[in-house]
XYZ file of C-alpha atoms in Angstrom:
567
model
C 0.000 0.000 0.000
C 3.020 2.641 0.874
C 4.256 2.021 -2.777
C 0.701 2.692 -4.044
C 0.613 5.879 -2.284
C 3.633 6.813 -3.516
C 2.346 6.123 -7.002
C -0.527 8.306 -6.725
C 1.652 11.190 -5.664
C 3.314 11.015 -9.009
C 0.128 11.312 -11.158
C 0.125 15.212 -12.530
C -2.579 16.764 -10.456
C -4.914 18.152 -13.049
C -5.315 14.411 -13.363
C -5.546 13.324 -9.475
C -7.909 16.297 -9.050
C -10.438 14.888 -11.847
C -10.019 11.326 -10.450
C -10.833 12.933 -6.702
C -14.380 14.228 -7.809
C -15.055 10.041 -8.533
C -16.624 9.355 -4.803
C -16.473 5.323 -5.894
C -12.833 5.835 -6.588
C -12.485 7.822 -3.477
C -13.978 5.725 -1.670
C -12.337 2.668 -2.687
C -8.581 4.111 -2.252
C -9.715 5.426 1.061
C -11.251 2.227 2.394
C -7.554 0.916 1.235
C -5.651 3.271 3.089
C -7.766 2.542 5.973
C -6.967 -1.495 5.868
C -3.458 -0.455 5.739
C -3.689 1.496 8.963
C -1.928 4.135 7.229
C -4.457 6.334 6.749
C -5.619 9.398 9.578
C -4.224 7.213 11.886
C -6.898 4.673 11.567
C -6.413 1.329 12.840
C -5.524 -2.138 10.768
C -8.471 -4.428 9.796
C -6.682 -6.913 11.742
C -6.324 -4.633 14.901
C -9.626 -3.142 15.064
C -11.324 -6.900 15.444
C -8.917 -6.824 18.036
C -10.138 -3.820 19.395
C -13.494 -4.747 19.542
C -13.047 -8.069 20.989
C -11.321 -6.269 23.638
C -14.441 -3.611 23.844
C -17.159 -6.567 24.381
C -15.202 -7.503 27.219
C -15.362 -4.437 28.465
C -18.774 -4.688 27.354
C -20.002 -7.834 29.144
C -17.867 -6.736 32.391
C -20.333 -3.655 32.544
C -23.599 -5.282 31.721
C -23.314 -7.946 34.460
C -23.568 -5.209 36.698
C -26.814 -3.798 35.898
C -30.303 -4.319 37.638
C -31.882 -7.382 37.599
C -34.876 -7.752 35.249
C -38.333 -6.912 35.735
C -40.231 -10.110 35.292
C -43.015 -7.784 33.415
C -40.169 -6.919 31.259
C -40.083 -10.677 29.829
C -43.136 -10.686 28.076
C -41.986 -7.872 25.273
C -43.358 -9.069 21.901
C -41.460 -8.697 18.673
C -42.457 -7.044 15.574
C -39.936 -8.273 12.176
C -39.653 -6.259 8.993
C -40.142 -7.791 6.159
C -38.982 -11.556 4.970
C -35.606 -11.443 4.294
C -33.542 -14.089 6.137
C -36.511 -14.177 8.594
C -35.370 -18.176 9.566
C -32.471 -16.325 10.856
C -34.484 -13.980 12.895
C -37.006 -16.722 14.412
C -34.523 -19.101 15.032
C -32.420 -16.466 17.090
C -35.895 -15.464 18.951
C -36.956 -19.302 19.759
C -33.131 -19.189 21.261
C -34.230 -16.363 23.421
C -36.980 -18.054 24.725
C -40.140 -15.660 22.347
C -43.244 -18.114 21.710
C -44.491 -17.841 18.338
C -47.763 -15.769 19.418
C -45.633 -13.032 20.539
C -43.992 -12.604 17.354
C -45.519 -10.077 14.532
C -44.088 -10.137 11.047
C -45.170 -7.229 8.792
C -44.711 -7.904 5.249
C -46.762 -7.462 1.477
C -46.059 -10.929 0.960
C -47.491 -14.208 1.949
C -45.294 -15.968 4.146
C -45.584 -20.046 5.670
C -44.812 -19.476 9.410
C -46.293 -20.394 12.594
C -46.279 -16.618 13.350
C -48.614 -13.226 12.936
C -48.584 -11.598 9.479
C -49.869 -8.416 8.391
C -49.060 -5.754 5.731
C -48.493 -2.603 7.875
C -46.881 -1.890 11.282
C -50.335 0.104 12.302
C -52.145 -3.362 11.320
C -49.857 -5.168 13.900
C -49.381 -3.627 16.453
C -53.356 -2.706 16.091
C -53.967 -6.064 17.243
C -51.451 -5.927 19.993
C -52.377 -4.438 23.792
C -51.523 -0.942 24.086
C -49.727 -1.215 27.441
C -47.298 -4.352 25.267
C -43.680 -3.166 25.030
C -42.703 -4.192 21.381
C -39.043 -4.701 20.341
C -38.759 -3.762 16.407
C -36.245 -5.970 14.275
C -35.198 -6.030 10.773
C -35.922 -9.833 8.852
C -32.210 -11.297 9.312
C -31.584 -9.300 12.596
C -30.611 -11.548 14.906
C -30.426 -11.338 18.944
C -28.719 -13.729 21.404
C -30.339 -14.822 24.746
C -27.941 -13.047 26.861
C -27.980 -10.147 23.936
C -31.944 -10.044 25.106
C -31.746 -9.988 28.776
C -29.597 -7.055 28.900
C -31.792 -5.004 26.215
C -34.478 -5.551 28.569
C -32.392 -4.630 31.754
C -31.103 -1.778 29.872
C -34.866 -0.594 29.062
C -36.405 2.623 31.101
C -39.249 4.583 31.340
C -38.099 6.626 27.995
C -41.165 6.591 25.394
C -38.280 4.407 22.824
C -34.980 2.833 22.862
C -32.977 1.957 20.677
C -29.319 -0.115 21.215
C -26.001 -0.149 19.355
C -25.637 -3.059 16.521
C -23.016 -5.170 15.023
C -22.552 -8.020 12.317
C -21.457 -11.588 12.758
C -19.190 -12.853 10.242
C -18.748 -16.183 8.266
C -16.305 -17.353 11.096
C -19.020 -16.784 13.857
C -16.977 -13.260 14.704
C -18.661 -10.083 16.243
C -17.556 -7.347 13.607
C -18.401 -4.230 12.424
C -19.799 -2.345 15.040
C -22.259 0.538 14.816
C -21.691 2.545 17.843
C -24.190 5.330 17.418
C -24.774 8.953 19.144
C -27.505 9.620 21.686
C -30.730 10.735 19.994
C -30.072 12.743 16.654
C -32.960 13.586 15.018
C -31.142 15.495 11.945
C -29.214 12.513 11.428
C -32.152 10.306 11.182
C -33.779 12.381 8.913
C -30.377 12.496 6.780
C -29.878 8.274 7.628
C -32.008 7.112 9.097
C -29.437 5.962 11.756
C -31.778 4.132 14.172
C -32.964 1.147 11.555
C -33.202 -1.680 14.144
C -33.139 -2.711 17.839
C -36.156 -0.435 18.966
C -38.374 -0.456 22.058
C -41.682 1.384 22.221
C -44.553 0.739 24.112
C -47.365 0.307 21.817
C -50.073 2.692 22.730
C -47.346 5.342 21.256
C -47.864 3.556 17.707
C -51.920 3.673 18.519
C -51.905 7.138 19.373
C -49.804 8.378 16.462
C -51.285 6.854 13.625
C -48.501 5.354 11.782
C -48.453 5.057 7.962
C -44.167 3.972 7.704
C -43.314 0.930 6.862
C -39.875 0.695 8.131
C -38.658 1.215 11.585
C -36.362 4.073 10.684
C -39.795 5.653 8.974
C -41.348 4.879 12.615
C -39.097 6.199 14.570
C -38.559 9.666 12.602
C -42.489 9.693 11.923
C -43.018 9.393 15.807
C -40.402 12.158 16.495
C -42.050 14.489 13.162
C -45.241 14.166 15.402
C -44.085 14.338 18.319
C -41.307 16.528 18.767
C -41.178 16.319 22.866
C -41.081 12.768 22.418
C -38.184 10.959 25.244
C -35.460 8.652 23.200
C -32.438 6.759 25.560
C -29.684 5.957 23.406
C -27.991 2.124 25.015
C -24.511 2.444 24.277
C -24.024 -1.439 24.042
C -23.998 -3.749 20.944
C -26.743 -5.874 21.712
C -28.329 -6.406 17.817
C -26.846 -8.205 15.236
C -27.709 -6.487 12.309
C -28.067 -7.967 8.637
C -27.038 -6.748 5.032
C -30.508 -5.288 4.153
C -30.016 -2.898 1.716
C -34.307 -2.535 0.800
C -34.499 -2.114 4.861
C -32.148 1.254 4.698
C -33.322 2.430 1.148
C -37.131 1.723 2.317
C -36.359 3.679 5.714
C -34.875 6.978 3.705
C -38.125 6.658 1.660
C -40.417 6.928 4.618
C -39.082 9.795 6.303
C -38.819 11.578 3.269
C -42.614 10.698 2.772
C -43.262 11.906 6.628
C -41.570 15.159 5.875
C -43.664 15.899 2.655
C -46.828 14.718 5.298
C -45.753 16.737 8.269
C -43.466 20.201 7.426
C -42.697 22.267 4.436
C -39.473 20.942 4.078
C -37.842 20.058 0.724
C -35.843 16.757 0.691
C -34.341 14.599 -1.958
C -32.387 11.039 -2.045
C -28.950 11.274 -2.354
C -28.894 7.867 -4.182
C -24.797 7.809 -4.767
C -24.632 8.515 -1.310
C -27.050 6.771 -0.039
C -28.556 10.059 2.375
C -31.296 12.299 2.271
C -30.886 15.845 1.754
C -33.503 18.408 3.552
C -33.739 22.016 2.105
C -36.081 23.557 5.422
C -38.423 26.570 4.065
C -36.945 29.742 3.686
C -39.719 32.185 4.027
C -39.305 35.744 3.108
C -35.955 35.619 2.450
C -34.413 37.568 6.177
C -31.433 39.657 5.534
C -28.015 37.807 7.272
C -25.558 40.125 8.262
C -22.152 38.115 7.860
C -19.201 39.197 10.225
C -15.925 39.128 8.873
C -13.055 40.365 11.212
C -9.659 40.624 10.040
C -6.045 42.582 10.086
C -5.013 43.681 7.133
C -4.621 40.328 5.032
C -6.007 41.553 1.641
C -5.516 38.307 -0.198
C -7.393 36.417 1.910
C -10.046 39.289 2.436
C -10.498 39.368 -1.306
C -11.018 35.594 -2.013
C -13.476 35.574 0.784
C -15.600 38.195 -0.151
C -15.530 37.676 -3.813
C -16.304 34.372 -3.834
C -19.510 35.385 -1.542
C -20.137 38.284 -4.050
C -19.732 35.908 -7.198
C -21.120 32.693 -6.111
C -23.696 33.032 -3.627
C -27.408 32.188 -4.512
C -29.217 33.522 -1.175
C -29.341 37.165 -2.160
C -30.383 39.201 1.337
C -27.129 39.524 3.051
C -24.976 42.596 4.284
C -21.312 42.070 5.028
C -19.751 43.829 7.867
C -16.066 43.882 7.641
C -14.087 44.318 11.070
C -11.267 46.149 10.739
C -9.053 45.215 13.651
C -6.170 48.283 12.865
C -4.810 47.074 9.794
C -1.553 48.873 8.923
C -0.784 48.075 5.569
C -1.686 50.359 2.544
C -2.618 48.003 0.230
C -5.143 46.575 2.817
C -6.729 49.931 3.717
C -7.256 50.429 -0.323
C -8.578 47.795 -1.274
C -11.187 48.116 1.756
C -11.883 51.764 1.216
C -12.918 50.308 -2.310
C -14.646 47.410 -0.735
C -17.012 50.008 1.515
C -18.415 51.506 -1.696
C -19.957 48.262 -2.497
C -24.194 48.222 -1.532
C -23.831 45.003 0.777
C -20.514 45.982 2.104
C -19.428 47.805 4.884
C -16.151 48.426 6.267
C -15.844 48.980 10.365
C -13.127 49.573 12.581
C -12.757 48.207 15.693
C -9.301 49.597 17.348
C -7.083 47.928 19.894
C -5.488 44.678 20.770
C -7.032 41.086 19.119
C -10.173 40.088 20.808
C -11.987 37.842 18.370
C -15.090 37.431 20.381
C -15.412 41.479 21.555
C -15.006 41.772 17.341
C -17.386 39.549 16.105
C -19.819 40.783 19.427
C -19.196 44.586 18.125
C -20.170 43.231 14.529
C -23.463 41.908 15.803
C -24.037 45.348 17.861
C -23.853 47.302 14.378
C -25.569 44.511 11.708
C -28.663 46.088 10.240
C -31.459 46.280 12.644
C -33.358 44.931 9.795
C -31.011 41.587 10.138
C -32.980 38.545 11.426
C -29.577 36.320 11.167
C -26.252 36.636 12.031
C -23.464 34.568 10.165
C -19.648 34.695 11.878
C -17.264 34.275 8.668
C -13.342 33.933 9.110
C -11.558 36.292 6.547
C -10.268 33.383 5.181
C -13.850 31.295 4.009
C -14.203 30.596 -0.008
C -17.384 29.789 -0.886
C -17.606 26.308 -2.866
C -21.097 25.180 -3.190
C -23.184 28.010 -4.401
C -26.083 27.206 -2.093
C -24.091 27.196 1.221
C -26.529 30.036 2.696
C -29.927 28.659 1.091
C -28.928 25.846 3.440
C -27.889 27.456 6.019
C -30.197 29.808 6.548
C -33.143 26.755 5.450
C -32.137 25.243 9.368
C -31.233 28.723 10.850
C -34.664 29.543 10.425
C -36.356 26.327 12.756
C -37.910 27.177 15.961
C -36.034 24.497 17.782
C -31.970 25.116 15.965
C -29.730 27.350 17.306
C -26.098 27.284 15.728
C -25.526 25.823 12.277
C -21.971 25.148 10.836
C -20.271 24.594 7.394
C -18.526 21.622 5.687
C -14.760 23.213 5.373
C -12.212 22.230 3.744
C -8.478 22.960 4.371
C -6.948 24.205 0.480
C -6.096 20.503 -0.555
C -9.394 19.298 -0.176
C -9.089 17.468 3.563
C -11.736 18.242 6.124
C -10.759 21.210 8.057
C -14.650 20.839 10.188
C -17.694 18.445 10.384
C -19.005 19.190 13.417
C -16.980 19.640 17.028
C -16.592 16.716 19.470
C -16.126 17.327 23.074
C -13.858 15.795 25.130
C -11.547 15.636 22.182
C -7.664 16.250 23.549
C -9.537 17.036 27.322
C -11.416 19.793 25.101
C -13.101 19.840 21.719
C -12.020 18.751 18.594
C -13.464 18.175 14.829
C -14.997 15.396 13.700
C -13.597 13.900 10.788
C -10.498 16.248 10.515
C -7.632 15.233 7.663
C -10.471 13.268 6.038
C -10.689 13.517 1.880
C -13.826 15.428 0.893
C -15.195 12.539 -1.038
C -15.121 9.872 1.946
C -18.453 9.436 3.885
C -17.085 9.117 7.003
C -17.733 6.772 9.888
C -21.245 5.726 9.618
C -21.965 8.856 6.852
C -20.907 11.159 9.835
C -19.287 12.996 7.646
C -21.809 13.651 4.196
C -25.178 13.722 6.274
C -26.346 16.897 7.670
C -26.490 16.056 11.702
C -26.925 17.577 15.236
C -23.508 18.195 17.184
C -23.284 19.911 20.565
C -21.303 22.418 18.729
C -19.906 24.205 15.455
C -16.802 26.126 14.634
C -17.531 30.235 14.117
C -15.223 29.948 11.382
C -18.356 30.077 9.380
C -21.866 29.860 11.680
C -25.194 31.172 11.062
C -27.624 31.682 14.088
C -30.693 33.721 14.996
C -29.891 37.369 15.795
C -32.425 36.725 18.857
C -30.879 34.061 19.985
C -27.285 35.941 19.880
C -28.483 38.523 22.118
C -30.399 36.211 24.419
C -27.464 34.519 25.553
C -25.214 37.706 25.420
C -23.087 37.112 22.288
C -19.303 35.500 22.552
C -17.566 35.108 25.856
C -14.923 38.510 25.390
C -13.719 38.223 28.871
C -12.965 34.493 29.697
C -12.972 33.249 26.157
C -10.702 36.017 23.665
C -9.570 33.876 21.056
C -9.612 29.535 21.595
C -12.998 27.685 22.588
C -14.998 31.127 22.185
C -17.408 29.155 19.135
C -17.753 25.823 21.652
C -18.996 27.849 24.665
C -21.419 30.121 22.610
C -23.039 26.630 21.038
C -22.916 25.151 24.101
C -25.279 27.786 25.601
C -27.235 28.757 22.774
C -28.055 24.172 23.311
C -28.924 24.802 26.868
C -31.884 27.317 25.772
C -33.235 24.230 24.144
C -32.473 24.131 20.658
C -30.175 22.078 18.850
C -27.440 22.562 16.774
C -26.656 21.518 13.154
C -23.960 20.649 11.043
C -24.910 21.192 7.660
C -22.827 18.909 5.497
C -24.733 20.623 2.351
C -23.031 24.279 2.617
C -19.335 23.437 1.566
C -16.097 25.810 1.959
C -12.968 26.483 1.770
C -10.999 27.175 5.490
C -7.961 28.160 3.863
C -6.141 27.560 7.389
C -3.393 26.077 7.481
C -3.038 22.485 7.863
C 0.452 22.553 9.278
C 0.031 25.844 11.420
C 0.043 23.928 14.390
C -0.483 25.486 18.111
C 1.518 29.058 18.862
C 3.578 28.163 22.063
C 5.158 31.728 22.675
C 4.914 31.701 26.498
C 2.335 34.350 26.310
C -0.346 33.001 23.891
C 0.087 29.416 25.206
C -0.649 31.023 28.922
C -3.447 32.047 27.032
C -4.565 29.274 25.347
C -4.237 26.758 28.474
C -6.227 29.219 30.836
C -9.443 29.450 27.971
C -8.897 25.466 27.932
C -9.227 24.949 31.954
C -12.145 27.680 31.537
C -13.853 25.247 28.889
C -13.358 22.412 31.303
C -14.975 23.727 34.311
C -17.733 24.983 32.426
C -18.710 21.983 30.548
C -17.131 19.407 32.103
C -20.444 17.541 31.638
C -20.566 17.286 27.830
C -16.411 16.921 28.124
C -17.423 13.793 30.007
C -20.137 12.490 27.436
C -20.812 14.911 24.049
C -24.473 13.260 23.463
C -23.411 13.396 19.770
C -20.270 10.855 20.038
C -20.297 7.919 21.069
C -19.062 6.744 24.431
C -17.102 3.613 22.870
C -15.598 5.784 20.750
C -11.815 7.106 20.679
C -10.888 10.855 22.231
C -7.520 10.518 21.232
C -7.801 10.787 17.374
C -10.590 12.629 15.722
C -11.154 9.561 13.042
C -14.108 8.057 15.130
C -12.178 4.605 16.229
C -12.860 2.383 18.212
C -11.157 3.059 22.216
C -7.991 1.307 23.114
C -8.408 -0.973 25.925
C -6.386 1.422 28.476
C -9.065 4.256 27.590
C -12.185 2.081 28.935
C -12.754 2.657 32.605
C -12.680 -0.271 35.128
């Protein structure tokens, strides 16, 4: 693999660049470089089995300590999707001790089996008790008896549940594990994420009046309906899932089908990717003031706002540049020029570098007409022309707060998806050094998603909501972890925040900048650090959007090395 690596570095890059925009090819190298372990630091094939052999221990060690079960728990009855591999399914559920009259197998076609068949989920579980708790599997989904003990240990008073999955190999292996965020509604609409291994009590299905056919369709047609609805994430692989591609493409069907049903949103099937996308209703078109601050650094300034200028579909926007005492002439020309343009103008904003007292004195002078306000780093090229439609489309919902941009670093690796906490003892992006064209771990990366935060390096958010919470921190928080805190309370008002994968950019930071450890700025640095950590020590502990199993070391969404388990 190192020598094919090395080959590809030869190719001329007009070449390499037109054989980048080929996801499948992308895709296919990447997957390579990942089997190497020589690729973002990812693990071997070989060593992440390894890994995860070690993590069911861990696993099994921590389930043996939970409650015993509620005998009323035993009597859950099953409801199967469709037909495929169903012998595998029933045979796994006679292991676990189901009878045959608890089980409920919803499918179009006539089956031969000792079991309940009907055509729709409402039909079943119509005919089931309304105080039953049902357990919702995939045909081929399979479930050991141990598997199914802990499920139900594991199973509270939340309205549904749904569990972590894996696969069992040829060789009788656990592989593949799906270890999957606490609840996430944008990434179910985008995935449909939670596709098996679901808990509900039926009366919810009765008083909801179901029409999906899938259990990713149920479980994003429940939330559609009923927003306030109560969802417990169980961070344990207690599912084994199957290969059922009509299950996942049947799933991204329904829930765009509930969203035509329930909201004015737009969405369309990514069918390359395998995701849906969701364009939310723009009404009225609100002006966004976007905040640029900067020191001198025409170059940058220029490619920034020209590609905004020249690109940009969403028309009702005002820029606000920040001048921060630029000193060189060619700077102040070029933005005495820029200040003549009708959606530009030029401010200055004297003394030393405070990026959040600049971006909060931005907000304090956008248009009072302004309904949003975006934060833009000088150094943001617009790529996809419909980065603000998209934006501003989720900007707009009662319940989101922040949204952030796809960016890219100049050479096409991800520079942001979405912020982690707990990454490094702090926050982190998701995904970061990934190629543009890989989907990331689970589609992380190419499906818009809720995260606990965003980088400012290019966020939109409600002008209201700004000013509710009091803008950026500019006493504790002047320049590192500013954009983490200001998501993290804008998320405690009660919204959620959203990384839209749609609105792609250029971050033309550098990739090899590194941290600034002049005694001064690192003093800096580690005090805004130790202030992130007593603040939100809480989502430093458990981000709701990563997954607990899942490595802080590395921002490539691996599995955790043994020593980073807790006893």
């Amino acid at each position: 693999m190192l020598t094919v690596k090395g080959a590809v570095g030869l190719v001329p890059r007009a070449v390499r660049n037109k054989l980048k925009s080929n996801h499948k090819l992308t895709e296919f190298y990447s997957r390579s470089l990942q089997r190497s372990g020589l690729f973002y630091g990812f693990p071997s094939e070989k060593k992440r089995m390894a890994m995860y052999s070690a993590y069911l221990t861990h696993q099994n060690h921590r389930l043996q300590n939970l409650a015993s079960i509620d005998e009323g728990a035993r009597e859950t009855s099953v409801v199967i999707i469709g037909i495929q591999k169903l012998s595998l399914t029933l045979a796994s559920l006679n292991r676990v001790g189901i009878e045959n009259e608890r089980i409920f197998v919803v499918s179009e076609q006539d089956i031969e089996a000792s079991v309940h068949c009907f055509t729709t989920i409402s039909d079943a579980v119509n005919s089931i008790s309304p105080s039953c708790r049902l357990l919702f599997l995939n045909s081929g989904d399979t479930i050991a008896k141990d598997s199914f003990e802990l499920f139900l240990r594991c199973d509270s008073s939340a309205d549904l549940v749904y569990c972590d999955t894996d696969k069992v190999d040829v060789k009788a292996r656990r592989v593949s594990p799906h270890f999957l965020p606490d609840w996430n509604p944008d990434l179910q609409l985008s995935t449909g994420y939670v596709f098996t291994g679901v808990i509900c009590r039926a009366n919810l299905i009765h008083s909801n009046s179901i029409a999906s056919s899938s259990i990713a369709g149920l479980v994003a047609e429940l939330w559609v309906k009923q927003p306030q609805l109560s969802v417990e994430h169980i961070p344990y692989t207690l599912i084994h899932r199957s290969f059922n591609k009509t299950a996942i493409t049947n799933g991204l069907t329904d829930i765009r089908k509930v969203l035509e049903c329930a909201t004015h949103a737009i969405s369309s099937y990514n069918e390359e990717l395998v995701v849906n996308h969701v364009q939310w209703p723009i009404e009225s078109e609100p002006l966004v003031s976007l905040i640029i601050p900067t020191k001198n650094g025409k170059s940058l300034v220029k490619a920034c706002i020209e590609s905004i200028l020249e690109k940009t579909v969403y028309q009702n926007y005002e820029i606000l540049l920040i001048d921060n005492g630029s000193d060189e002439t060619e700077s102040l020309e070029y933005f005495a020029k820029l200040n003549k343009h009708p959606k530009v103008r030029v401010l200055s904003y004297p003394g030393e570098f405070n990026y959040s007292a600049i971006n909060n004195f931005g907000v304090q002078h956008a248009s009072k007409k302004s309904r949003l306000i975006g934060l833009i780093n000088n150094d943001i090229e617009v790529i996809n022309p419909y980065w603000l439609s998209s934006m501003v489309g989720h900007a707009l919902r009662d319940d989101v707060g922040c949204v952030g941009a796809k960016l890219l670093y100049s050479d096409g690796r991800i520079q942001h998806a979405g912020v982690v906490l707990g990454y490094g003892g702090g926050a982190g992006h998701a995904h970061k050094y990934f190629p543009r064209y890989h989907p990331g771990y689970m589609k992380r990366l190419i499906a818009t998603q809720n995260y606990s935060a965003v980088t400012a390096a290019c966020l939109l958010v409600k002008k209201s909501l700004f000013l509710d919470v009091g803008g950026l921190n500019d006493k504790d928080l002047t320049v590192a972890f500013n954009d983490v805190d200001f998501c993290l309370r804008i998320k405690e008002t009660g919204v959620r925040n959203v990384y839209c994968a749609e609105a792609e950019l250029y971050h033309h930071e550098s990739v090899s900048r590194g941290l600034d450890h002049a005694p001064e700025k690192a003093a800096r640095f580690n005090r805004e650090l130790e202030y992130l950590k007593k603040q939100w020590g809480k989502y430093i502990e458990h981000d709701p959007a990563y997954s607990p199993n899942l490595t802080l070391t590395r921002e490539n969404f691996s599995i955790k090395a043994k020593e980073e388990f807790s006893s």
